[in-house]
Short mmCIF file of C-alpha atoms in Angstrom, two decimals:
data_model
loop_
_atom_site.label_atom_id
_atom_site.label_comp_id
_atom_site.label_asym_id
_atom_site.label_seq_id
_atom_site.Cartn_x
_atom_site.Cartn_y
_atom_site.Cartn_z
CA UNK Z 214 41.13 -49.29 28.33
CA UNK Z 215 44.18 -47.50 28.40
CA UNK Z 216 44.24 -47.13 24.22
CA UNK Z 217 40.26 -46.44 24.39
CA UNK Z 218 41.01 -43.60 26.70
CA UNK Z 219 44.09 -42.77 24.15
CA UNK Z 220 42.04 -42.83 21.41
CA UNK Z 221 39.75 -40.42 23.08
CA UNK Z 222 41.60 -37.66 24.01
CA UNK Z 223 42.76 -36.73 20.45
CA UNK Z 224 39.03 -37.09 19.30
CA UNK Z 225 37.70 -35.15 21.82
CA UNK Z 226 40.72 -32.40 21.61
CA UNK Z 227 39.64 -32.45 17.65
CA UNK Z 228 35.98 -32.31 18.45
CA UNK Z 229 36.05 -29.24 20.32
CA UNK Z 230 37.09 -26.37 18.00
CA UNK Z 231 34.73 -27.91 15.30
CA UNK Z 232 31.98 -27.25 17.87
CA UNK Z 233 33.12 -24.31 18.83
CA UNK Z 234 32.99 -23.42 14.61
CA UNK Z 235 29.96 -24.80 14.10
CA UNK Z 236 27.97 -22.67 17.49
CA UNK Z 237 29.84 -19.44 15.74
CA UNK Z 238 28.31 -20.23 11.87
CA UNK Z 239 25.22 -20.91 13.92
CA UNK Z 240 25.23 -17.44 15.22
CA UNK Z 241 26.11 -15.53 12.13
CA UNK Z 242 22.85 -16.96 10.49
CA UNK Z 243 20.55 -16.41 13.35
CA UNK Z 244 21.88 -12.90 13.58
CA UNK Z 245 21.51 -12.48 9.60
CA UNK Z 246 18.20 -13.93 10.08
CA UNK Z 247 17.18 -11.31 12.64
CA UNK Z 248 18.23 -8.39 10.41
CA UNK Z 249 16.46 -9.86 7.33
CA UNK Z 250 13.33 -9.91 9.10
CA UNK Z 251 14.01 -6.54 10.91
CA UNK Z 252 14.53 -4.83 7.84
CA UNK Z 253 11.65 -6.27 5.88
CA UNK Z 254 9.59 -5.51 8.82
CA UNK Z 255 10.69 -1.87 8.81
CA UNK Z 256 10.08 -1.86 4.74
CA UNK Z 257 6.17 -2.96 5.66
CA UNK Z 258 5.86 -0.38 8.45
CA UNK Z 259 7.17 2.25 6.04
CA UNK Z 260 4.77 1.15 2.96
CA UNK Z 261 1.48 1.04 6.00
CA UNK Z 262 2.44 4.84 7.30
CA UNK Z 263 2.56 5.47 3.72
CA UNK Z 264 -0.78 4.21 2.91
CA UNK Z 265 -2.12 5.30 6.29
CA UNK Z 266 -0.99 8.84 5.28
CA UNK Z 267 -2.83 8.54 1.58
CA UNK Z 268 -5.30 7.93 3.75
CA UNK Z 269 -5.59 10.67 6.22
CA UNK Z 270 -5.45 12.97 3.78
CA UNK Z 271 -7.95 12.02 1.51
CA UNK Z 272 -10.41 12.03 4.62
CA UNK Z 273 -9.02 14.99 5.58
CA UNK Z 274 -10.33 16.50 1.88
CA UNK Z 275 -13.48 14.82 2.47
CA UNK Z 276 -13.83 16.46 5.81
CA UNK Z 277 -13.38 19.91 4.39
CA UNK Z 278 -15.64 19.43 1.85
CA UNK Z 279 -18.27 18.62 3.97
CA UNK Z 280 -17.77 21.23 6.47
CA UNK Z 281 -16.85 24.11 4.20
CA UNK Z 282 -19.46 26.64 3.01
CA UNK Z 283 -22.52 24.62 4.72
CA UNK Z 284 -21.45 22.20 2.02
CA UNK Z 285 -25.60 20.46 1.21
CA UNK Z 286 -24.59 17.39 -1.12
CA UNK Z 287 -28.23 16.35 -1.37
CA UNK Z 288 -29.11 20.25 -3.05
CA UNK Z 289 -25.93 20.02 -5.42
CA UNK Z 290 -26.58 16.19 -6.18
CA UNK Z 291 -30.30 17.65 -7.34
CA UNK Z 292 -28.67 20.55 -9.10
CA UNK Z 293 -26.60 18.11 -11.13
CA UNK Z 294 -29.62 16.21 -11.89
CA UNK Z 295 -31.53 19.21 -13.09
CA UNK Z 296 -28.28 20.50 -15.31
CA UNK Z 297 -27.82 16.52 -16.90
CA UNK Z 298 -32.03 16.74 -17.75
CA UNK Z 299 -32.09 20.06 -19.11
CA UNK Z 300 -28.44 18.83 -21.55
CA UNK Z 301 -30.68 16.06 -22.59
CA UNK Z 302 -33.46 18.34 -23.79
CA UNK Z 303 -31.02 20.39 -25.77
CA UNK Z 304 -28.87 17.95 -27.15
CA UNK Z 305 -31.65 17.38 -30.21
CA UNK Z 306 -31.37 18.56 -33.80
CA UNK Z 307 -32.68 22.02 -33.87
CA UNK Z 308 -35.52 22.03 -36.62
CA UNK Z 309 -35.85 25.16 -39.24
CA UNK Z 310 -39.20 25.46 -40.03
CA UNK Z 311 -39.04 28.89 -42.10
CA UNK Z 312 -36.54 27.34 -44.76
CA UNK Z 313 -35.71 29.64 -47.85
CA UNK Z 314 -35.20 27.55 -50.77
CA UNK Z 315 -32.40 29.13 -53.34
CA UNK Z 316 -32.92 29.03 -56.98
#
């Protein structure tokens, strides 16, 4: 029994620093993982904020278009249709019925 105890004392004495080193290493790995996750989350949040900002600007423009000068969408759509219809009619080749012949 005394031989066993004499053998265990150095093994335990060497195991304590090994466990301490391993624990410190695990702690550093956990800190690095947390840091990487925080950086990725911050980057995603910045991208999201940028996207939201762009969408807000677009909505502001649309609101300004709709509310400025009593904007009437249906009237303008009809005006565009009338313009296109007139362009389609004018796009033909003009006929010349009075043609002088050269000799």
